[in-house]
Amino acid sequence: MSDAQSLPSVNRVVHEPARLAILTVLSSCASADFVFLQRVTGLSKGNLSVQLTNLEQARLVVVVREIVDKKTRTTAKLSKYGAAEIERYWRTMDEIRASATRLDERHGTPRRRSLPLKVRLSSF
Amino acid sequence: MLAATFHKRLLVSPRAYETPGGSLMRVCDINQFMDARAHVDTETSVDPVRLRFLTENFASLQGLNQVVLGVVFLLQPMEEALHVYCKSWPIPWWLTSDILVAVCIAAFRWVPNYYQRRFGCVEQRSPSNRQVVIFLLALIVLFVFKHRIDLMISAIAQRFRFYRGSGLLLFWIAILCTDFLRRPRQVDKHRVYFLACVILACFVVVLYPLWNPHGPHVQLWQFVNSCAFGISLVVLGVFDHLTLVRLLPQPIPDSDNE
């Protein structure tokens, strides 16, 4: 098996930037409401709503809708499965980064390393 | 037509398959991902450090609360200053302070509502058992040895000729120093310099009697000493609020209602 094939795969539901941003926020707190998620991720209301529905259908988050002062208040929190998935995602990303570094080293890709002072001075 | 049928069949298919990495992925999940791509802003980039910092420190970044608290701490010295320096002040000083107290009480109610309405709310994780135990132990130690601690502070104040009234300011400097170490520096780099300036200014006020033994008797120094805590709270509060606003992206206008 080649190195490229041995790279671990990532969960594509988590990997999409908007959903990853939502999951990252929710993994740092117990729960967050719709307004906070919108402000912190910079998504539009419609987009955030779609992404939350997708995450809810994928069982990654739990969305609670309640009526407060005649207004709908939406709160989201990470499910146990979602917490495990986001943790696994970051671990996988670390593995991919490590594999890429190993590949670079094996194929002799030049690494950005500063030259010794003597060489730099003599080149001018 | 064929593509639509294929797409529909995939959407309703409850099949699950094994990805090369070994993770189980349902086919309909992939379709959801593909469908949702149409709504996603492709330029959205994820900055986990910023997102985590904002979420974890959301309560402490609500700086207007600190500003109101700082104004409350400024009230008494300001009242005294008005009484001493502005004898021709048209409104009686007690009425001035009462008006300010009423404004502060209104602000204490208004500020949290403002943050909730404009920035939403976050429920933080409950503290771990270890943190609770450490806090309780510290409280017990403080309660048991409070007399000894008081004597020790008095001895230090006498030894270094500190003014006893600077105790609050010294305590505040200690809190600011711990804040110095606690906050991550990747996101708000300027806070370190800002905090250093505030700590230095507080130290200058506290240490003034060291090079001027008559310092504690100077009325202006007494005023500055009692004002320093309130002023630094106001200044840091404004800075925290600006940091919160700066780190949040501009909201995208959307005609859709939630």
Short mmCIF file of N, CA and C in Angstrom, two decimals, chain B residues 14-169:
data_model
loop_
_atom_site.label_atom_id
_atom_site.label_comp_id
_atom_site.label_asym_id
_atom_site.label_seq_id
_atom_site.Cartn_x
_atom_site.Cartn_y
_atom_site.Cartn_z
N PRO B 14 -30.69 3.35 3.07
CA PRO B 14 -30.22 3.34 4.45
C PRO B 14 -28.89 2.58 4.60
N ARG B 15 -28.28 2.23 3.44
CA ARG B 15 -27.08 1.42 3.49
C ARG B 15 -25.93 2.14 4.19
N ALA B 16 -25.11 1.39 4.78
CA ALA B 16 -23.91 1.97 5.38
C ALA B 16 -22.70 1.28 4.78
N TYR B 17 -21.63 1.98 4.63
CA TYR B 17 -20.44 1.32 4.08
C TYR B 17 -19.19 1.76 4.84
N GLU B 18 -18.19 0.96 4.66
CA GLU B 18 -16.93 1.18 5.39
C GLU B 18 -16.01 2.03 4.54
N THR B 19 -15.53 3.13 5.08
CA THR B 19 -14.58 3.99 4.35
C THR B 19 -13.18 3.39 4.45
N PRO B 20 -12.25 3.78 3.56
CA PRO B 20 -10.91 3.20 3.61
C PRO B 20 -10.24 3.36 4.97
N GLY B 21 -10.56 4.41 5.67
CA GLY B 21 -9.95 4.64 6.99
C GLY B 21 -10.56 3.78 8.08
N GLY B 22 -11.65 3.07 7.74
CA GLY B 22 -12.26 2.19 8.72
C GLY B 22 -13.48 2.78 9.40
N SER B 23 -13.82 4.07 9.08
CA SER B 23 -14.97 4.66 9.77
C SER B 23 -16.25 4.33 9.00
N LEU B 24 -17.32 4.15 9.73
CA LEU B 24 -18.61 3.81 9.13
C LEU B 24 -19.30 5.10 8.69
N MET B 25 -19.74 5.14 7.43
CA MET B 25 -20.40 6.35 6.95
C MET B 25 -21.68 5.99 6.21
N ARG B 26 -22.79 6.59 6.57
CA ARG B 26 -24.05 6.32 5.89
C ARG B 26 -24.08 7.08 4.57
N VAL B 27 -24.70 6.48 3.57
CA VAL B 27 -24.73 7.11 2.25
C VAL B 27 -25.51 8.41 2.30
N CYS B 28 -26.63 8.42 3.06
CA CYS B 28 -27.43 9.64 3.09
C CYS B 28 -26.66 10.80 3.73
N ASP B 29 -25.70 10.48 4.61
CA ASP B 29 -24.87 11.55 5.19
C ASP B 29 -24.08 12.25 4.11
N ILE B 30 -23.54 11.45 3.18
CA ILE B 30 -22.74 12.03 2.10
C ILE B 30 -23.62 12.93 1.24
N ASN B 31 -24.85 12.47 0.99
CA ASN B 31 -25.77 13.28 0.20
C ASN B 31 -26.13 14.57 0.90
N GLN B 32 -26.31 14.48 2.21
CA GLN B 32 -26.58 15.70 2.97
C GLN B 32 -25.42 16.66 2.82
N PHE B 33 -24.22 16.10 2.90
CA PHE B 33 -23.02 16.92 2.76
C PHE B 33 -22.99 17.59 1.39
N MET B 34 -23.33 16.80 0.35
CA MET B 34 -23.30 17.34 -1.01
C MET B 34 -24.39 18.38 -1.21
N ASP B 35 -25.58 18.13 -0.63
CA ASP B 35 -26.68 19.09 -0.75
C ASP B 35 -26.33 20.40 -0.06
N ALA B 36 -25.78 20.27 1.12
CA ALA B 36 -25.52 21.45 1.94
C ALA B 36 -24.42 22.32 1.35
N ARG B 37 -23.59 21.73 0.49
CA ARG B 37 -22.49 22.49 -0.08
C ARG B 37 -22.97 23.72 -0.85
N ALA B 38 -24.20 23.60 -1.39
CA ALA B 38 -24.75 24.71 -2.16
C ALA B 38 -24.98 25.94 -1.28
N HIS B 39 -25.25 25.71 0.02
CA HIS B 39 -25.56 26.83 0.90
C HIS B 39 -24.31 27.37 1.59
N VAL B 40 -23.22 26.64 1.53
CA VAL B 40 -22.05 27.00 2.32
C VAL B 40 -21.21 28.04 1.60
N ASP B 41 -20.80 29.03 2.35
CA ASP B 41 -19.88 30.01 1.82
C ASP B 41 -18.51 29.35 1.73
N THR B 42 -18.01 29.21 0.52
CA THR B 42 -16.76 28.47 0.35
C THR B 42 -15.56 29.21 0.93
N GLU B 43 -15.74 30.50 1.12
CA GLU B 43 -14.62 31.28 1.67
C GLU B 43 -14.54 31.20 3.19
N THR B 44 -15.53 30.53 3.80
CA THR B 44 -15.51 30.41 5.26
C THR B 44 -14.29 29.60 5.68
N SER B 45 -13.49 30.20 6.51
CA SER B 45 -12.32 29.47 7.00
C SER B 45 -12.50 29.25 8.49
N VAL B 46 -11.98 28.15 8.95
CA VAL B 46 -12.14 27.80 10.36
C VAL B 46 -10.86 28.15 11.11
N ASP B 47 -11.01 28.97 12.12
CA ASP B 47 -9.88 29.34 12.96
C ASP B 47 -10.19 28.80 14.36
N PRO B 48 -9.79 27.54 14.64
CA PRO B 48 -10.19 26.92 15.90
C PRO B 48 -9.73 27.69 17.13
N VAL B 49 -8.55 28.31 17.04
CA VAL B 49 -8.02 29.02 18.23
C VAL B 49 -8.94 30.20 18.58
N ARG B 50 -9.32 30.97 17.55
CA ARG B 50 -10.20 32.13 17.77
C ARG B 50 -11.57 31.68 18.29
N LEU B 51 -12.10 30.62 17.67
CA LEU B 51 -13.43 30.14 18.06
C LEU B 51 -13.44 29.64 19.51
N ARG B 52 -12.40 28.87 19.86
CA ARG B 52 -12.33 28.34 21.23
C ARG B 52 -12.14 29.47 22.23
N PHE B 53 -11.26 30.43 21.87
CA PHE B 53 -10.99 31.55 22.77
C PHE B 53 -12.26 32.34 23.05
N LEU B 54 -13.00 32.66 21.97
CA LEU B 54 -14.24 33.44 22.12
C LEU B 54 -15.28 32.70 22.95
N THR B 55 -15.40 31.40 22.72
CA THR B 55 -16.43 30.62 23.43
C THR B 55 -16.07 30.46 24.91
N GLU B 56 -14.81 30.13 25.16
CA GLU B 56 -14.41 29.87 26.55
C GLU B 56 -14.36 31.16 27.38
N ASN B 57 -14.00 32.28 26.72
CA ASN B 57 -13.86 33.54 27.48
C ASN B 57 -15.00 34.52 27.22
N PHE B 58 -16.12 34.02 26.74
CA PHE B 58 -17.22 34.92 26.37
C PHE B 58 -17.69 35.76 27.56
N ALA B 59 -17.79 35.13 28.73
CA ALA B 59 -18.27 35.87 29.91
C ALA B 59 -17.29 36.96 30.30
N SER B 60 -15.99 36.64 30.30
CA SER B 60 -15.01 37.65 30.73
C SER B 60 -14.78 38.73 29.67
N LEU B 61 -15.16 38.45 28.43
CA LEU B 61 -15.00 39.47 27.38
C LEU B 61 -16.17 40.46 27.35
N GLN B 62 -17.18 40.21 28.16
CA GLN B 62 -18.31 41.15 28.23
C GLN B 62 -17.91 42.32 29.12
N GLY B 63 -17.05 43.17 28.56
CA GLY B 63 -16.36 44.20 29.34
C GLY B 63 -17.24 45.30 29.90
N LEU B 64 -18.42 45.53 29.33
CA LEU B 64 -19.26 46.62 29.84
C LEU B 64 -19.71 46.36 31.28
N ASN B 65 -19.79 45.07 31.66
CA ASN B 65 -20.10 44.74 33.06
C ASN B 65 -19.02 45.29 33.99
N GLN B 66 -17.76 45.11 33.56
CA GLN B 66 -16.63 45.62 34.35
C GLN B 66 -16.64 47.14 34.40
N VAL B 67 -17.05 47.75 33.28
CA VAL B 67 -17.09 49.22 33.23
C VAL B 67 -18.07 49.75 34.28
N VAL B 68 -19.25 49.12 34.37
CA VAL B 68 -20.26 49.54 35.34
C VAL B 68 -19.73 49.34 36.77
N LEU B 69 -19.08 48.18 36.99
CA LEU B 69 -18.51 47.89 38.32
C LEU B 69 -17.44 48.93 38.67
N GLY B 70 -16.62 49.27 37.68
CA GLY B 70 -15.57 50.28 37.88
C GLY B 70 -16.16 51.63 38.24
N VAL B 71 -17.25 52.00 37.58
CA VAL B 71 -17.92 53.29 37.88
C VAL B 71 -18.45 53.27 39.32
N VAL B 72 -18.98 52.10 39.75
CA VAL B 72 -19.48 51.99 41.13
C VAL B 72 -18.33 52.22 42.12
N PHE B 73 -17.17 51.63 41.82
CA PHE B 73 -16.02 51.81 42.71
C PHE B 73 -15.46 53.24 42.65
N LEU B 74 -15.77 53.94 41.57
CA LEU B 74 -15.30 55.32 41.43
C LEU B 74 -16.22 56.30 42.14
N LEU B 75 -17.43 55.84 42.48
CA LEU B 75 -18.44 56.75 43.01
C LEU B 75 -18.00 57.44 44.31
N GLN B 76 -17.51 56.62 45.26
CA GLN B 76 -17.17 57.20 46.57
C GLN B 76 -16.06 58.24 46.48
N PRO B 77 -14.91 57.91 45.83
CA PRO B 77 -13.87 58.94 45.71
C PRO B 77 -14.34 60.19 44.95
N MET B 78 -15.20 59.96 43.94
CA MET B 78 -15.69 61.10 43.17
C MET B 78 -16.59 61.99 44.03
N GLU B 79 -17.37 61.31 44.85
CA GLU B 79 -18.27 62.03 45.76
C GLU B 79 -17.46 62.90 46.73
N GLU B 80 -16.38 62.28 47.25
CA GLU B 80 -15.50 63.02 48.17
C GLU B 80 -14.83 64.19 47.46
N ALA B 81 -14.36 63.92 46.23
CA ALA B 81 -13.69 64.96 45.46
C ALA B 81 -14.64 66.13 45.18
N LEU B 82 -15.88 65.78 44.85
CA LEU B 82 -16.87 66.84 44.59
C LEU B 82 -17.08 67.68 45.85
N HIS B 83 -17.14 66.96 46.96
CA HIS B 83 -17.39 67.61 48.24
C HIS B 83 -16.24 68.56 48.60
N VAL B 84 -15.01 68.12 48.29
CA VAL B 84 -13.82 68.90 48.68
C VAL B 84 -13.51 70.01 47.67
N TYR B 85 -13.43 69.61 46.37
CA TYR B 85 -12.91 70.55 45.36
C TYR B 85 -14.00 71.44 44.74
N CYS B 86 -15.19 70.92 44.55
CA CYS B 86 -16.22 71.71 43.84
C CYS B 86 -17.31 72.14 44.82
N LYS B 87 -16.96 73.10 45.62
CA LYS B 87 -17.95 73.55 46.62
C LYS B 87 -19.10 74.31 45.97
N SER B 88 -18.82 74.83 44.74
CA SER B 88 -19.87 75.59 44.06
C SER B 88 -20.70 74.69 43.11
N TRP B 89 -20.59 73.36 43.28
CA TRP B 89 -21.35 72.41 42.45
C TRP B 89 -22.85 72.67 42.65
N PRO B 90 -23.60 72.91 41.55
CA PRO B 90 -24.99 73.35 41.71
C PRO B 90 -25.91 72.32 42.39
N ILE B 91 -25.66 71.00 42.12
CA ILE B 91 -26.53 69.97 42.70
C ILE B 91 -25.89 69.50 44.02
N PRO B 92 -26.68 69.25 45.07
CA PRO B 92 -26.08 68.72 46.30
C PRO B 92 -25.35 67.40 46.03
N TRP B 93 -24.19 67.20 46.67
CA TRP B 93 -23.36 66.03 46.35
C TRP B 93 -24.04 64.71 46.65
N TRP B 94 -24.90 64.69 47.69
CA TRP B 94 -25.59 63.43 48.01
C TRP B 94 -26.60 63.07 46.90
N LEU B 95 -27.18 64.11 46.29
CA LEU B 95 -28.13 63.86 45.20
C LEU B 95 -27.39 63.34 43.97
N THR B 96 -26.20 63.92 43.72
CA THR B 96 -25.38 63.48 42.59
C THR B 96 -25.07 61.99 42.72
N SER B 97 -24.63 61.60 43.94
CA SER B 97 -24.27 60.18 44.14
C SER B 97 -25.50 59.28 44.01
N ASP B 98 -26.65 59.76 44.50
CA ASP B 98 -27.88 58.96 44.39
C ASP B 98 -28.26 58.74 42.93
N ILE B 99 -28.13 59.81 42.14
CA ILE B 99 -28.45 59.69 40.71
C ILE B 99 -27.51 58.67 40.06
N LEU B 100 -26.22 58.77 40.41
CA LEU B 100 -25.23 57.85 39.83
C LEU B 100 -25.50 56.40 40.24
N VAL B 101 -25.90 56.20 41.51
CA VAL B 101 -26.23 54.85 41.99
C VAL B 101 -27.41 54.29 41.19
N ALA B 102 -28.43 55.14 40.98
CA ALA B 102 -29.61 54.71 40.22
C ALA B 102 -29.22 54.34 38.78
N VAL B 103 -28.34 55.15 38.19
CA VAL B 103 -27.88 54.88 36.82
C VAL B 103 -27.14 53.54 36.77
N CYS B 104 -26.31 53.30 37.79
CA CYS B 104 -25.52 52.05 37.83
C CYS B 104 -26.43 50.83 37.99
N ILE B 105 -27.46 50.96 38.85
CA ILE B 105 -28.39 49.83 39.03
C ILE B 105 -29.10 49.52 37.72
N ALA B 106 -29.51 50.59 37.01
CA ALA B 106 -30.16 50.40 35.70
C ALA B 106 -29.20 49.75 34.72
N ALA B 107 -27.93 50.20 34.77
CA ALA B 107 -26.92 49.65 33.85
C ALA B 107 -26.65 48.18 34.15
N PHE B 108 -26.66 47.81 35.47
CA PHE B 108 -26.43 46.40 35.84
C PHE B 108 -27.50 45.49 35.24
N ARG B 109 -28.70 46.04 35.07
CA ARG B 109 -29.78 45.25 34.47
C ARG B 109 -29.70 45.28 32.94
N TRP B 110 -29.29 46.44 32.42
CA TRP B 110 -29.32 46.62 30.97
C TRP B 110 -28.17 45.89 30.25
N VAL B 111 -26.97 45.94 30.83
CA VAL B 111 -25.78 45.40 30.13
C VAL B 111 -25.90 43.91 29.80
N PRO B 112 -26.27 43.02 30.78
CA PRO B 112 -26.40 41.60 30.41
C PRO B 112 -27.44 41.37 29.31
N ASN B 113 -28.56 42.15 29.37
CA ASN B 113 -29.59 42.01 28.33
C ASN B 113 -29.04 42.41 26.97
N TYR B 114 -28.24 43.48 26.97
CA TYR B 114 -27.63 43.95 25.72
C TYR B 114 -26.75 42.86 25.11
N TYR B 115 -25.91 42.24 25.95
CA TYR B 115 -25.01 41.19 25.44
C TYR B 115 -25.80 39.98 24.93
N GLN B 116 -26.86 39.64 25.68
CA GLN B 116 -27.65 38.47 25.27
C GLN B 116 -28.36 38.74 23.94
N ARG B 117 -28.87 39.97 23.79
CA ARG B 117 -29.61 40.31 22.58
C ARG B 117 -28.67 40.42 21.38
N ARG B 118 -27.50 41.03 21.57
CA ARG B 118 -26.62 41.31 20.45
C ARG B 118 -25.66 40.16 20.13
N PHE B 119 -25.15 39.48 21.18
CA PHE B 119 -24.13 38.45 20.94
C PHE B 119 -24.59 37.04 21.31
N GLY B 120 -25.80 36.92 21.84
CA GLY B 120 -26.29 35.59 22.22
C GLY B 120 -25.78 35.16 23.57
N CYS B 121 -26.01 33.90 23.93
CA CYS B 121 -25.49 33.45 25.22
C CYS B 121 -24.91 32.03 25.11
N VAL B 122 -23.96 31.80 26.00
CA VAL B 122 -23.24 30.53 26.03
C VAL B 122 -23.33 29.97 27.44
N GLU B 123 -23.62 28.70 27.54
CA GLU B 123 -23.57 28.07 28.86
C GLU B 123 -22.22 27.38 29.01
N GLN B 124 -21.44 27.87 29.97
CA GLN B 124 -20.10 27.30 30.14
C GLN B 124 -20.18 25.93 30.81
N ARG B 125 -19.13 25.16 30.60
CA ARG B 125 -19.07 23.85 31.27
C ARG B 125 -18.93 24.05 32.77
N SER B 126 -19.55 23.19 33.54
CA SER B 126 -19.41 23.32 34.99
C SER B 126 -17.98 22.99 35.40
N PRO B 127 -17.45 23.67 36.45
CA PRO B 127 -16.05 23.43 36.83
C PRO B 127 -15.83 21.99 37.26
N SER B 128 -14.60 21.51 37.03
CA SER B 128 -14.30 20.13 37.40
C SER B 128 -14.21 20.01 38.92
N ASN B 129 -14.31 18.77 39.41
CA ASN B 129 -14.24 18.54 40.87
C ASN B 129 -12.94 19.06 41.46
N ARG B 130 -11.85 18.94 40.67
CA ARG B 130 -10.53 19.37 41.15
C ARG B 130 -10.54 20.88 41.41
N GLN B 131 -11.13 21.63 40.48
CA GLN B 131 -11.18 23.09 40.63
C GLN B 131 -12.01 23.49 41.84
N VAL B 132 -13.14 22.79 42.04
CA VAL B 132 -14.02 23.09 43.18
C VAL B 132 -13.28 22.82 44.49
N VAL B 133 -12.55 21.68 44.54
CA VAL B 133 -11.81 21.31 45.76
C VAL B 133 -10.73 22.35 46.06
N ILE B 134 -9.98 22.78 45.01
CA ILE B 134 -8.93 23.78 45.20
C ILE B 134 -9.52 25.09 45.73
N PHE B 135 -10.66 25.52 45.14
CA PHE B 135 -11.29 26.77 45.55
C PHE B 135 -11.73 26.69 47.01
N LEU B 136 -12.35 25.56 47.38
CA LEU B 136 -12.83 25.40 48.76
C LEU B 136 -11.68 25.37 49.75
N LEU B 137 -10.59 24.67 49.37
CA LEU B 137 -9.41 24.60 50.26
C LEU B 137 -8.83 25.99 50.48
N ALA B 138 -8.73 26.78 49.39
CA ALA B 138 -8.19 28.14 49.49
C ALA B 138 -9.06 28.99 50.41
N LEU B 139 -10.38 28.80 50.30
CA LEU B 139 -11.32 29.56 51.13
C LEU B 139 -11.15 29.19 52.61
N ILE B 140 -10.99 27.88 52.87
CA ILE B 140 -10.83 27.41 54.26
C ILE B 140 -9.54 27.96 54.86
N VAL B 141 -8.44 27.87 54.06
CA VAL B 141 -7.14 28.38 54.53
C VAL B 141 -7.23 29.86 54.86
N LEU B 142 -7.91 30.61 53.98
CA LEU B 142 -8.08 32.06 54.17
C LEU B 142 -8.87 32.34 55.44
N PHE B 143 -9.90 31.54 55.69
CA PHE B 143 -10.77 31.75 56.85
C PHE B 143 -10.03 31.39 58.15
N VAL B 144 -9.28 30.28 58.12
CA VAL B 144 -8.60 29.81 59.34
C VAL B 144 -7.45 30.75 59.71
N PHE B 145 -6.69 31.17 58.68
CA PHE B 145 -5.49 31.97 58.98
C PHE B 145 -5.69 33.47 58.73
N LYS B 146 -6.94 33.93 58.76
CA LYS B 146 -7.19 35.33 58.37
C LYS B 146 -6.48 36.32 59.32
N HIS B 147 -6.44 35.99 60.65
CA HIS B 147 -5.81 36.89 61.61
C HIS B 147 -4.31 36.98 61.34
N ARG B 148 -3.71 35.79 61.08
CA ARG B 148 -2.26 35.75 60.83
C ARG B 148 -1.92 36.49 59.53
N ILE B 149 -2.77 36.30 58.52
CA ILE B 149 -2.54 36.95 57.23
C ILE B 149 -2.62 38.47 57.39
N ASP B 150 -3.59 38.91 58.19
CA ASP B 150 -3.76 40.35 58.44
C ASP B 150 -2.51 40.92 59.12
N LEU B 151 -2.00 40.19 60.13
CA LEU B 151 -0.79 40.63 60.85
C LEU B 151 0.40 40.70 59.89
N MET B 152 0.48 39.67 59.03
CA MET B 152 1.60 39.60 58.08
C MET B 152 1.56 40.80 57.11
N ILE B 153 0.34 41.10 56.63
CA ILE B 153 0.21 42.23 55.69
C ILE B 153 0.59 43.53 56.39
N SER B 154 0.18 43.66 57.66
CA SER B 154 0.51 44.88 58.42
C SER B 154 2.02 45.03 58.57
N ALA B 155 2.68 43.86 58.88
CA ALA B 155 4.14 43.89 59.05
C ALA B 155 4.84 44.30 57.76
N ILE B 156 4.36 43.71 56.64
CA ILE B 156 4.96 44.04 55.34
C ILE B 156 4.72 45.53 55.02
N ALA B 157 3.50 46.00 55.32
CA ALA B 157 3.17 47.41 55.03
C ALA B 157 4.06 48.34 55.84
N GLN B 158 4.33 47.95 57.12
CA GLN B 158 5.20 48.78 57.98
C GLN B 158 6.64 48.74 57.48
N ARG B 159 7.08 47.52 57.11
CA ARG B 159 8.47 47.32 56.69
C ARG B 159 8.77 48.15 55.44
N PHE B 160 7.87 48.08 54.45
CA PHE B 160 8.11 48.79 53.19
C PHE B 160 7.41 50.14 53.13
N ARG B 161 6.85 50.56 54.23
CA ARG B 161 6.16 51.85 54.34
C ARG B 161 5.01 51.98 53.33
N PHE B 162 4.32 50.86 53.13
CA PHE B 162 3.15 50.90 52.25
C PHE B 162 1.99 51.57 53.00
N TYR B 163 1.16 52.21 52.25
CA TYR B 163 -0.05 52.79 52.83
C TYR B 163 -1.06 51.65 52.96
N ARG B 164 -1.68 51.51 54.13
CA ARG B 164 -2.61 50.38 54.34
C ARG B 164 -3.81 50.42 53.39
N GLY B 165 -4.15 51.64 52.98
CA GLY B 165 -5.28 51.78 52.06
C GLY B 165 -5.00 51.21 50.67
N SER B 166 -3.73 50.88 50.41
CA SER B 166 -3.37 50.32 49.10
C SER B 166 -3.58 48.82 49.02
N GLY B 167 -4.11 48.23 50.11
CA GLY B 167 -4.31 46.77 50.16
C GLY B 167 -5.16 46.26 49.01
N LEU B 168 -6.25 46.97 48.75
CA LEU B 168 -7.16 46.56 47.66
C LEU B 168 -6.44 46.60 46.32
N LEU B 169 -5.64 47.66 46.16
CA LEU B 169 -4.92 47.83 44.89
C LEU B 169 -3.86 46.73 44.71
#
